[in-house]
PDB file of C-alpha atoms in Angstrom:
ATOM      1  CA  UNK A   8     -13.851  25.604   7.269  1.00 54.00           C
ATOM      2  CA  UNK A   9     -11.760  23.466   8.841  1.00 78.00           C
ATOM      3  CA  UNK A  10      -7.722  22.964   7.688  1.00 83.00           C
ATOM      4  CA  UNK A  11      -8.204  19.928   5.350  1.00 84.00           C
ATOM      5  CA  UNK A  12     -11.782  21.027   3.988  1.00 86.00           C
ATOM      6  CA  UNK A  13     -10.054  24.241   2.664  1.00 88.00           C
ATOM      7  CA  UNK A  14      -7.015  22.369   1.410  1.00 88.00           C
ATOM      8  CA  UNK A  15      -9.469  20.306  -0.714  1.00 86.00           C
ATOM      9  CA  UNK A  16     -11.787  23.343  -2.430  1.00 88.00           C
ATOM     10  CA  UNK A  17      -7.800  24.840  -2.679  1.00 88.00           C
ATOM     11  CA  UNK A  18      -6.896  21.661  -4.864  1.00 86.00           C
ATOM     12  CA  UNK A  19      -9.990  20.940  -6.597  1.00 84.00           C
ATOM     13  CA  UNK A  20      -9.377  25.355  -8.082  1.00 86.00           C
ATOM     14  CA  UNK A  21      -5.819  24.703  -8.647  1.00 82.00           C
ATOM     15  CA  UNK A  22      -5.435  21.443 -10.629  1.00 81.00           C
ATOM     16  CA  UNK A  23      -9.285  20.813 -10.784  1.00 79.00           C
ATOM     17  CA  UNK A  24      -8.848  17.449  -8.820  1.00 81.00           C
ATOM     18  CA  UNK A  25     -12.246  17.088  -6.265  1.00 83.00           C
ATOM     19  CA  UNK A  26     -10.471  15.261  -3.383  1.00 84.00           C
ATOM     20  CA  UNK A  27     -14.611  14.609  -1.996  1.00 84.00           C
ATOM     21  CA  UNK A  28     -14.566  11.887  -4.840  1.00 79.00           C
ATOM     22  CA  UNK A  29     -11.959   9.707  -2.732  1.00 81.00           C
ATOM     23  CA  UNK A  30     -12.510   7.967   0.528  1.00 81.00           C
ATOM     24  CA  UNK A  31     -12.036  10.833   3.004  1.00 82.00           C
ATOM     25  CA  UNK A  32     -11.081   9.201   5.325  1.00 84.00           C
ATOM     26  CA  UNK A  33      -7.961   7.264   3.572  1.00 82.00           C
ATOM     27  CA  UNK A  34      -7.725  10.276   1.654  1.00 83.00           C
ATOM     28  CA  UNK A  35      -7.260  12.425   4.697  1.00 85.00           C
ATOM     29  CA  UNK A  36      -4.617  10.245   6.406  1.00 85.00           C
ATOM     30  CA  UNK A  37      -2.860   9.345   3.421  1.00 83.00           C
ATOM     31  CA  UNK A  38      -2.126  13.301   2.749  1.00 86.00           C
ATOM     32  CA  UNK A  39      -1.357  13.780   7.033  1.00 88.00           C
ATOM     33  CA  UNK A  40       1.312  11.029   6.187  1.00 86.00           C
ATOM     34  CA  UNK A  41       2.697  12.980   3.487  1.00 85.00           C
ATOM     35  CA  UNK A  42       2.268  16.612   5.199  1.00 86.00           C
ATOM     36  CA  UNK A  43       4.432  15.752   7.963  1.00 87.00           C
ATOM     37  CA  UNK A  44       7.159  13.705   6.206  1.00 86.00           C
ATOM     38  CA  UNK A  45       7.090  16.457   4.173  1.00 87.00           C
ATOM     39  CA  UNK A  46       7.887  19.071   7.137  1.00 89.00           C
ATOM     40  CA  UNK A  47       4.779  20.927   7.325  1.00 87.00           C
ATOM     41  CA  UNK A  48       2.388  21.062  10.213  1.00 86.00           C
ATOM     42  CA  UNK A  49      -0.981  22.307   8.328  1.00 87.00           C
ATOM     43  CA  UNK A  50      -2.658  21.695   4.899  1.00 88.00           C
ATOM     44  CA  UNK A  51      -2.411  25.114   4.695  1.00 87.00           C
ATOM     45  CA  UNK A  52       1.241  25.493   4.565  1.00 89.00           C
ATOM     46  CA  UNK A  53       1.592  22.574   2.656  1.00 90.00           C
ATOM     47  CA  UNK A  54      -0.222  23.990  -0.014  1.00 87.00           C
ATOM     48  CA  UNK A  55       1.453  27.318  -0.077  1.00 89.00           C
ATOM     49  CA  UNK A  56       4.522  25.580  -1.022  1.00 89.00           C
ATOM     50  CA  UNK A  57       2.877  23.910  -3.952  1.00 87.00           C
ATOM     51  CA  UNK A  58       2.014  27.061  -5.246  1.00 86.00           C
ATOM     52  CA  UNK A  59       4.994  27.937  -6.130  1.00 86.00           C
ATOM     53  CA  UNK A  60       7.216  24.571  -5.958  1.00 85.00           C
ATOM     54  CA  UNK A  61       6.246  21.960  -9.339  1.00 82.00           C
ATOM     55  CA  UNK A  62       8.274  19.303  -7.682  1.00 81.00           C
ATOM     56  CA  UNK A  63       6.712  19.158  -4.490  1.00 85.00           C
ATOM     57  CA  UNK A  64       3.215  19.554  -6.957  1.00 83.00           C
ATOM     58  CA  UNK A  65       4.211  15.966  -8.190  1.00 78.00           C
ATOM     59  CA  UNK A  66       5.346  14.869  -5.097  1.00 79.00           C
ATOM     60  CA  UNK A  67       1.407  15.237  -4.151  1.00 83.00           C
ATOM     61  CA  UNK A  68       0.272  14.092  -6.890  1.00 77.00           C
ATOM     62  CA  UNK A  69       1.944  11.152  -6.849  1.00 73.00           C
ATOM     63  CA  UNK A  70       1.315  10.419  -2.909  1.00 73.00           C
ATOM     64  CA  UNK A  71      -2.300  11.422  -3.973  1.00 72.00           C
ATOM     65  CA  UNK A  72      -2.782   8.541  -6.293  1.00 69.00           C
ATOM     66  CA  UNK A  73      -1.720   4.650  -5.345  1.00 64.00           C
ATOM     67  CA  UNK A  74       1.096   3.495  -8.086  1.00 61.00           C
ATOM     68  CA  UNK A  75       1.287   0.031  -7.008  1.00 65.00           C
ATOM     69  CA  UNK A  76       1.562  -2.183 -10.235  1.00 79.00           C
ATOM     70  CA  UNK A  77       3.232  -5.002 -11.732  1.00 88.00           C
ATOM     71  CA  UNK A  78       3.410  -6.726 -15.436  1.00 93.00           C
ATOM     72  CA  UNK A  79       0.961  -9.490 -15.130  1.00 94.00           C
ATOM     73  CA  UNK A  80      -0.408  -8.404 -11.797  1.00 89.00           C
ATOM     74  CA  UNK A  81      -3.076 -11.280 -10.521  1.00 88.00           C
ATOM     75  CA  UNK A  82      -1.974 -13.712 -13.436  1.00 91.00           C
ATOM     76  CA  UNK A  83      -4.847 -15.613 -13.535  1.00 92.00           C
ATOM     77  CA  UNK A  84      -7.196 -12.949 -14.762  1.00 93.00           C
ATOM     78  CA  UNK A  85      -5.192 -12.463 -17.495  1.00 96.00           C
ATOM     79  CA  UNK A  86      -5.361 -15.279 -18.692  1.00 95.00           C
ATOM     80  CA  UNK A  87      -9.052 -15.599 -18.983  1.00 95.00           C
ATOM     81  CA  UNK A  88      -8.710 -12.471 -20.837  1.00 97.00           C
ATOM     82  CA  UNK A  89      -6.232 -14.117 -23.320  1.00 97.00           C
ATOM     83  CA  UNK A  90      -8.357 -17.643 -23.025  1.00 97.00           C
ATOM     84  CA  UNK A  91     -11.858 -15.796 -23.030  1.00 96.00           C
ATOM     85  CA  UNK A  92     -12.154 -12.343 -23.805  1.00 97.00           C
ATOM     86  CA  UNK A  93      -9.991 -11.500 -26.485  1.00 96.00           C
ATOM     87  CA  UNK A  94     -10.847 -13.849 -29.132  1.00 96.00           C
ATOM     88  CA  UNK A  95     -13.979 -12.847 -28.852  1.00 95.00           C
ATOM     89  CA  UNK A  96     -13.124  -9.202 -29.553  1.00 95.00           C
ATOM     90  CA  UNK A  97     -10.691 -10.212 -32.350  1.00 94.00           C
ATOM     91  CA  UNK A  98     -13.696 -12.315 -33.786  1.00 93.00           C
ATOM     92  CA  UNK A  99     -15.612  -8.773 -34.317  1.00 88.00           C
ATOM     93  CA  UNK A 100     -12.834  -6.187 -34.983  1.00 87.00           C
ATOM     94  CA  UNK A 101      -8.993  -7.172 -35.697  1.00 84.00           C
ATOM     95  CA  UNK A 102      -8.294  -3.360 -34.798  1.00 89.00           C
ATOM     96  CA  UNK A 103      -9.057  -3.074 -31.999  1.00 93.00           C
ATOM     97  CA  UNK A 104      -9.141   0.400 -29.940  1.00 95.00           C
ATOM     98  CA  UNK A 105      -7.790  -0.221 -25.716  1.00 97.00           C
ATOM     99  CA  UNK A 106      -7.479   2.118 -23.319  1.00 98.00           C
ATOM    100  CA  UNK A 107      -5.729   1.193 -19.955  1.00 97.00           C
ATOM    101  CA  UNK A 108      -7.262   3.959 -17.687  1.00 96.00           C
ATOM    102  CA  UNK A 109      -5.059   5.238 -14.553  1.00 93.00           C
ATOM    103  CA  UNK A 110      -2.197   2.807 -15.831  1.00 93.00           C
ATOM    104  CA  UNK A 111       0.428   4.534 -13.477  1.00 90.00           C
ATOM    105  CA  UNK A 112       3.798   3.920 -14.640  1.00 92.00           C
ATOM    106  CA  UNK A 113       3.041   1.708 -17.455  1.00 95.00           C
ATOM    107  CA  UNK A 114       3.191  -2.204 -16.810  1.00 95.00           C
ATOM    108  CA  UNK A 115      -0.549  -2.915 -17.152  1.00 96.00           C
ATOM    109  CA  UNK A 116      -1.016  -1.211 -21.269  1.00 97.00           C
ATOM    110  CA  UNK A 117       2.329  -2.827 -21.912  1.00 97.00           C
ATOM    111  CA  UNK A 118       0.823  -6.547 -20.876  1.00 97.00           C
ATOM    112  CA  UNK A 119      -1.876  -5.699 -23.272  1.00 97.00           C
ATOM    113  CA  UNK A 120       0.330  -5.151 -25.714  1.00 97.00           C
ATOM    114  CA  UNK A 121       2.586  -8.184 -25.042  1.00 96.00           C
ATOM    115  CA  UNK A 122      -0.583 -10.551 -24.835  1.00 97.00           C
ATOM    116  CA  UNK A 123      -1.533  -9.198 -28.357  1.00 95.00           C
ATOM    117  CA  UNK A 124       1.310  -9.532 -30.257  1.00 94.00           C
ATOM    118  CA  UNK A 125       0.375 -12.648 -30.091  1.00 94.00           C
ATOM    119  CA  UNK A 126      -2.554 -12.617 -32.130  1.00 94.00           C
ATOM    120  CA  UNK A 127      -2.595  -9.008 -34.452  1.00 92.00           C
ATOM    121  CA  UNK A 128       1.185  -7.246 -35.828  1.00 90.00           C
ATOM    122  CA  UNK A 129       2.015  -4.690 -33.543  1.00 84.00           C
ATOM    123  CA  UNK A 130       1.244  -2.059 -35.504  1.00 83.00           C
ATOM    124  CA  UNK A 131      -2.516  -2.791 -36.368  1.00 80.00           C
ATOM    125  CA  UNK A 132      -3.081  -1.935 -32.416  1.00 80.00           C
ATOM    126  CA  UNK A 133      -4.164   1.047 -30.747  1.00 83.00           C
ATOM    127  CA  UNK A 134      -3.477   1.556 -26.778  1.00 95.00           C
ATOM    128  CA  UNK A 135      -4.432   4.538 -24.933  1.00 97.00           C
ATOM    129  CA  UNK A 136      -2.563   4.563 -21.356  1.00 98.00           C
ATOM    130  CA  UNK A 137      -3.588   7.399 -19.157  1.00 97.00           C
ATOM    131  CA  UNK A 138      -2.829   8.811 -15.958  1.00 93.00           C
ATOM    132  CA  UNK A 139      -3.384  11.911 -13.542  1.00 89.00           C
ATOM    133  CA  UNK A 140       0.400  11.325 -12.526  1.00 87.00           C
ATOM    134  CA  UNK A 141       2.628  12.990 -14.871  1.00 86.00           C
ATOM    135  CA  UNK A 142       6.264  11.811 -13.347  1.00 85.00           C
ATOM    136  CA  UNK A 143       3.934   8.242 -13.387  1.00 89.00           C
ATOM    137  CA  UNK A 144       3.685   8.617 -17.332  1.00 93.00           C
ATOM    138  CA  UNK A 145       7.195   9.780 -17.084  1.00 93.00           C
ATOM    139  CA  UNK A 146       8.723   6.243 -16.301  1.00 93.00           C
ATOM    140  CA  UNK A 147       6.065   4.778 -17.921  1.00 95.00           C
ATOM    141  CA  UNK A 148       7.194   5.879 -21.315  1.00 96.00           C
ATOM    142  CA  UNK A 149      10.655   5.097 -20.328  1.00 95.00           C
ATOM    143  CA  UNK A 150       9.998   1.688 -19.924  1.00 95.00           C
ATOM    144  CA  UNK A 151      12.871   0.781 -17.099  1.00 95.00           C
ATOM    145  CA  UNK A 152      11.534  -1.369 -14.330  1.00 94.00           C
ATOM    146  CA  UNK A 153      13.106  -3.733 -11.652  1.00 91.00           C
ATOM    147  CA  UNK A 154      12.771  -6.984 -11.318  1.00 90.00           C
ATOM    148  CA  UNK A 155      10.301  -7.267  -8.917  1.00 89.00           C
ATOM    149  CA  UNK A 156       7.858  -5.744 -11.479  1.00 91.00           C
ATOM    150  CA  UNK A 157       8.174  -8.805 -13.932  1.00 92.00           C
ATOM    151  CA  UNK A 158       7.682 -11.293 -11.477  1.00 91.00           C
ATOM    152  CA  UNK A 159       4.853 -12.970 -13.214  1.00 93.00           C
ATOM    153  CA  UNK A 160       5.919 -12.361 -17.131  1.00 94.00           C
ATOM    154  CA  UNK A 161       6.295 -15.581 -18.481  1.00 94.00           C
ATOM    155  CA  UNK A 162       9.443 -16.653 -18.944  1.00 93.00           C
ATOM    156  CA  UNK A 163       9.119 -16.340 -22.990  1.00 94.00           C
ATOM    157  CA  UNK A 164       7.851 -12.798 -22.975  1.00 94.00           C
ATOM    158  CA  UNK A 165      10.754 -11.585 -20.680  1.00 94.00           C
ATOM    159  CA  UNK A 166      13.156 -13.162 -23.151  1.00 94.00           C
ATOM    160  CA  UNK A 167      11.545 -11.696 -26.338  1.00 95.00           C
ATOM    161  CA  UNK A 168      10.640  -8.438 -25.017  1.00 96.00           C
ATOM    162  CA  UNK A 169      12.979  -7.638 -22.468  1.00 96.00           C
ATOM    163  CA  UNK A 170      16.751  -6.197 -22.125  1.00 95.00           C
ATOM    164  CA  UNK A 171      18.557  -6.554 -18.999  1.00 93.00           C
ATOM    165  CA  UNK A 172      20.452  -3.263 -18.838  1.00 91.00           C
ATOM    166  CA  UNK A 173      22.555  -2.699 -15.185  1.00 89.00           C
ATOM    167  CA  UNK A 174      20.007  -3.809 -12.126  1.00 89.00           C
ATOM    168  CA  UNK A 175      16.916  -3.235 -14.369  1.00 93.00           C
ATOM    169  CA  UNK A 176      14.860  -4.365 -17.407  1.00 95.00           C
ATOM    170  CA  UNK A 177      14.527  -2.223 -20.114  1.00 96.00           C
ATOM    171  CA  UNK A 178      10.697  -3.163 -22.706  1.00 96.00           C
ATOM    172  CA  UNK A 179      11.136  -3.489 -26.076  1.00 95.00           C
ATOM    173  CA  UNK A 180      10.756  -0.600 -28.278  1.00 94.00           C
ATOM    174  CA  UNK A 181       7.936  -2.361 -30.362  1.00 92.00           C
ATOM    175  CA  UNK A 182       5.964  -2.728 -27.457  1.00 94.00           C
ATOM    176  CA  UNK A 183       6.461   1.306 -25.846  1.00 94.00           C
ATOM    177  CA  UNK A 184       5.385   2.395 -30.021  1.00 93.00           C
ATOM    178  CA  UNK A 185       2.379   0.168 -29.527  1.00 94.00           C
ATOM    179  CA  UNK A 186       1.116   2.664 -26.446  1.00 96.00           C
ATOM    180  CA  UNK A 187       0.371   6.091 -26.419  1.00 96.00           C
ATOM    181  CA  UNK A 188       0.610   7.708 -23.158  1.00 97.00           C
ATOM    182  CA  UNK A 189      -1.393  10.944 -22.226  1.00 97.00           C
ATOM    183  CA  UNK A 190      -2.255  12.779 -18.574  1.00 95.00           C
ATOM    184  CA  UNK A 191      -5.923  12.333 -17.954  1.00 95.00           C
ATOM    185  CA  UNK A 192      -8.057  12.830 -14.902  1.00 92.00           C
ATOM    186  CA  UNK A 193     -11.464  10.375 -14.596  1.00 92.00           C
ATOM    187  CA  UNK A 194     -13.002  12.532 -12.649  1.00 89.00           C
ATOM    188  CA  UNK A 195     -12.764  15.755 -14.708  1.00 89.00           C
ATOM    189  CA  UNK A 196     -11.988  14.908 -18.248  1.00 93.00           C
ATOM    190  CA  UNK A 197     -13.664  14.268 -21.017  1.00 94.00           C
ATOM    191  CA  UNK A 198     -13.318  10.750 -22.539  1.00 96.00           C
ATOM    192  CA  UNK A 199     -12.688   8.884 -25.807  1.00 96.00           C
ATOM    193  CA  UNK A 200     -15.233   6.740 -27.416  1.00 96.00           C
ATOM    194  CA  UNK A 201     -15.890   3.630 -29.442  1.00 96.00           C
ATOM    195  CA  UNK A 202     -13.146   1.660 -27.335  1.00 97.00           C
ATOM    196  CA  UNK A 203     -13.545  -2.201 -27.705  1.00 96.00           C
ATOM    197  CA  UNK A 204     -11.826  -2.538 -24.086  1.00 97.00           C
ATOM    198  CA  UNK A 205     -11.480  -0.739 -21.247  1.00 98.00           C
ATOM    199  CA  UNK A 206      -9.166  -1.828 -18.477  1.00 97.00           C
ATOM    200  CA  UNK A 207      -9.537   0.130 -14.893  1.00 94.00           C
ATOM    201  CA  UNK A 208      -7.737  -1.961 -12.469  1.00 91.00           C
ATOM    202  CA  UNK A 209      -7.837  -0.893  -8.730  1.00 83.00           C
ATOM    203  CA  UNK A 210      -8.876   2.148  -8.748  1.00 84.00           C
ATOM    204  CA  UNK A 211     -12.332   2.714  -8.145  1.00 85.00           C
ATOM    205  CA  UNK A 212     -12.040   1.031  -4.730  1.00 81.00           C
ATOM    206  CA  UNK A 213     -10.781   4.454  -3.410  1.00 81.00           C
ATOM    207  CA  UNK A 214     -13.408   6.755  -5.025  1.00 86.00           C
ATOM    208  CA  UNK A 215     -16.936   7.444  -3.618  1.00 89.00           C
ATOM    209  CA  UNK A 216     -19.947   5.671  -4.578  1.00 88.00           C
ATOM    210  CA  UNK A 217     -21.298   8.276  -6.202  1.00 91.00           C
ATOM    211  CA  UNK A 218     -17.924   8.995  -8.286  1.00 90.00           C
ATOM    212  CA  UNK A 219     -17.843   5.319  -8.477  1.00 90.00           C
ATOM    213  CA  UNK A 220     -21.215   5.633 -10.199  1.00 93.00           C
ATOM    214  CA  UNK A 221     -20.183   8.632 -12.486  1.00 93.00           C
ATOM    215  CA  UNK A 222     -17.366   6.398 -13.412  1.00 94.00           C
ATOM    216  CA  UNK A 223     -19.119   3.203 -14.667  1.00 95.00           C
ATOM    217  CA  UNK A 224     -21.373   4.914 -16.457  1.00 96.00           C
ATOM    218  CA  UNK A 225     -19.196   7.621 -18.348  1.00 96.00           C
ATOM    219  CA  UNK A 226     -16.999   3.811 -19.196  1.00 97.00           C
ATOM    220  CA  UNK A 227     -19.962   2.500 -20.338  1.00 97.00           C
ATOM    221  CA  UNK A 228     -20.934   5.438 -22.843  1.00 97.00           C
ATOM    222  CA  UNK A 229     -16.809   5.309 -23.786  1.00 98.00           C
ATOM    223  CA  UNK A 230     -17.280   1.342 -24.984  1.00 97.00           C
ATOM    224  CA  UNK A 231     -18.584   0.193 -28.287  1.00 96.00           C
ATOM    225  CA  UNK A 232     -21.568  -1.931 -28.556  1.00 96.00           C
ATOM    226  CA  UNK A 233     -20.042  -5.746 -26.900  1.00 96.00           C
ATOM    227  CA  UNK A 234     -17.386  -3.854 -25.649  1.00 97.00           C
ATOM    228  CA  UNK A 235     -15.346  -4.733 -22.478  1.00 98.00           C
ATOM    229  CA  UNK A 236     -14.973  -3.393 -19.176  1.00 97.00           C
ATOM    230  CA  UNK A 237     -12.226  -5.686 -17.519  1.00 96.00           C
ATOM    231  CA  UNK A 238     -12.440  -4.303 -13.263  1.00 93.00           C
ATOM    232  CA  UNK A 239      -9.959  -5.482 -10.739  1.00 86.00           C
ATOM    233  CA  UNK A 240     -10.137  -7.917  -8.347  1.00 79.00           C
ATOM    234  CA  UNK A 241     -12.159  -5.863  -5.592  1.00 77.00           C
ATOM    235  CA  UNK A 242     -14.272  -4.236  -7.917  1.00 82.00           C
ATOM    236  CA  UNK A 243     -17.208  -6.294  -9.104  1.00 83.00           C
ATOM    237  CA  UNK A 244     -20.345  -4.433  -9.758  1.00 90.00           C
ATOM    238  CA  UNK A 245     -22.901  -5.456  -8.487  1.00 85.00           C
ATOM    239  CA  UNK A 246     -25.484  -4.068 -10.561  1.00 91.00           C
ATOM    240  CA  UNK A 247     -24.050  -3.958 -13.956  1.00 94.00           C
ATOM    241  CA  UNK A 248     -27.422  -3.999 -15.558  1.00 94.00           C
ATOM    242  CA  UNK A 249     -27.560  -0.050 -14.379  1.00 95.00           C
ATOM    243  CA  UNK A 250     -24.802   0.421 -16.616  1.00 96.00           C
ATOM    244  CA  UNK A 251     -26.064  -1.523 -19.490  1.00 96.00           C
ATOM    245  CA  UNK A 252     -23.025  -4.320 -18.819  1.00 97.00           C
ATOM    246  CA  UNK A 253     -23.687  -7.504 -18.608  1.00 95.00           C
ATOM    247  CA  UNK A 254     -21.227 -10.048 -16.693  1.00 94.00           C
ATOM    248  CA  UNK A 255     -19.017 -11.381 -19.132  1.00 95.00           C
ATOM    249  CA  UNK A 256     -16.857 -13.245 -16.569  1.00 93.00           C
ATOM    250  CA  UNK A 257     -15.608 -12.737 -13.176  1.00 89.00           C
ATOM    251  CA  UNK A 258     -14.481  -8.688 -13.399  1.00 93.00           C
ATOM    252  CA  UNK A 259     -15.021  -8.583 -17.162  1.00 96.00           C
ATOM    253  CA  UNK A 260     -17.892  -6.938 -18.388  1.00 96.00           C
ATOM    254  CA  UNK A 261     -19.650  -6.498 -21.446  1.00 97.00           C
ATOM    255  CA  UNK A 262     -21.679  -3.757 -23.372  1.00 97.00           C
ATOM    256  CA  UNK A 263     -25.094  -4.414 -24.134  1.00 94.00           C
TER     257      UNK A 263
END
């Protein structure tokens, strides 16, 4: 068994993370770069140190995942969400149950909360935000961001929901309290059910076709009838009927 293949097996046993669900060429290149950066000559050496170094393990998870996010990322999609998708959801249910899956450092679920605040009281929201990376979740809970993360936030929302503190912007506590953050492994952990909206964007592009297939089935099962799955701009589902979805708008799929 090769060095990388052995490492994949060890990570599955230790962290319950199945690296075979990710596209191998991309993942191996990313982790090889991480190995070299940390001064290791083999994946086995990396793993041996990781077994007793929690900080290195967190760095590994951060490198393995793609923690690139910003508020209102791909702004036009959020315009469609607010103008077309959200009114239909609120027409059926004023108390929406929402999941931001693979939420990274929190910009996405906070974006959802800010949009919803225009239409329903913040205390009536149920927004679950999950990620596999504990350090990303810690940053999300802190709610402090550099200006570059806010470049697409409308001026009115920036003044209403953010306060400048030094070189950072801190999000308002009312928005923080609308979101519950939890650690969660999309490929291994159980899903909650009866969601009105699941947002999972710019994540499945890194998965194998088999892993994507299993994930879309699980998302479908986790949605209520007429619930919406919102995916990223490079993640169109080409056979939505297979998962009991139909296309509502580009990148939005309704559970039939």
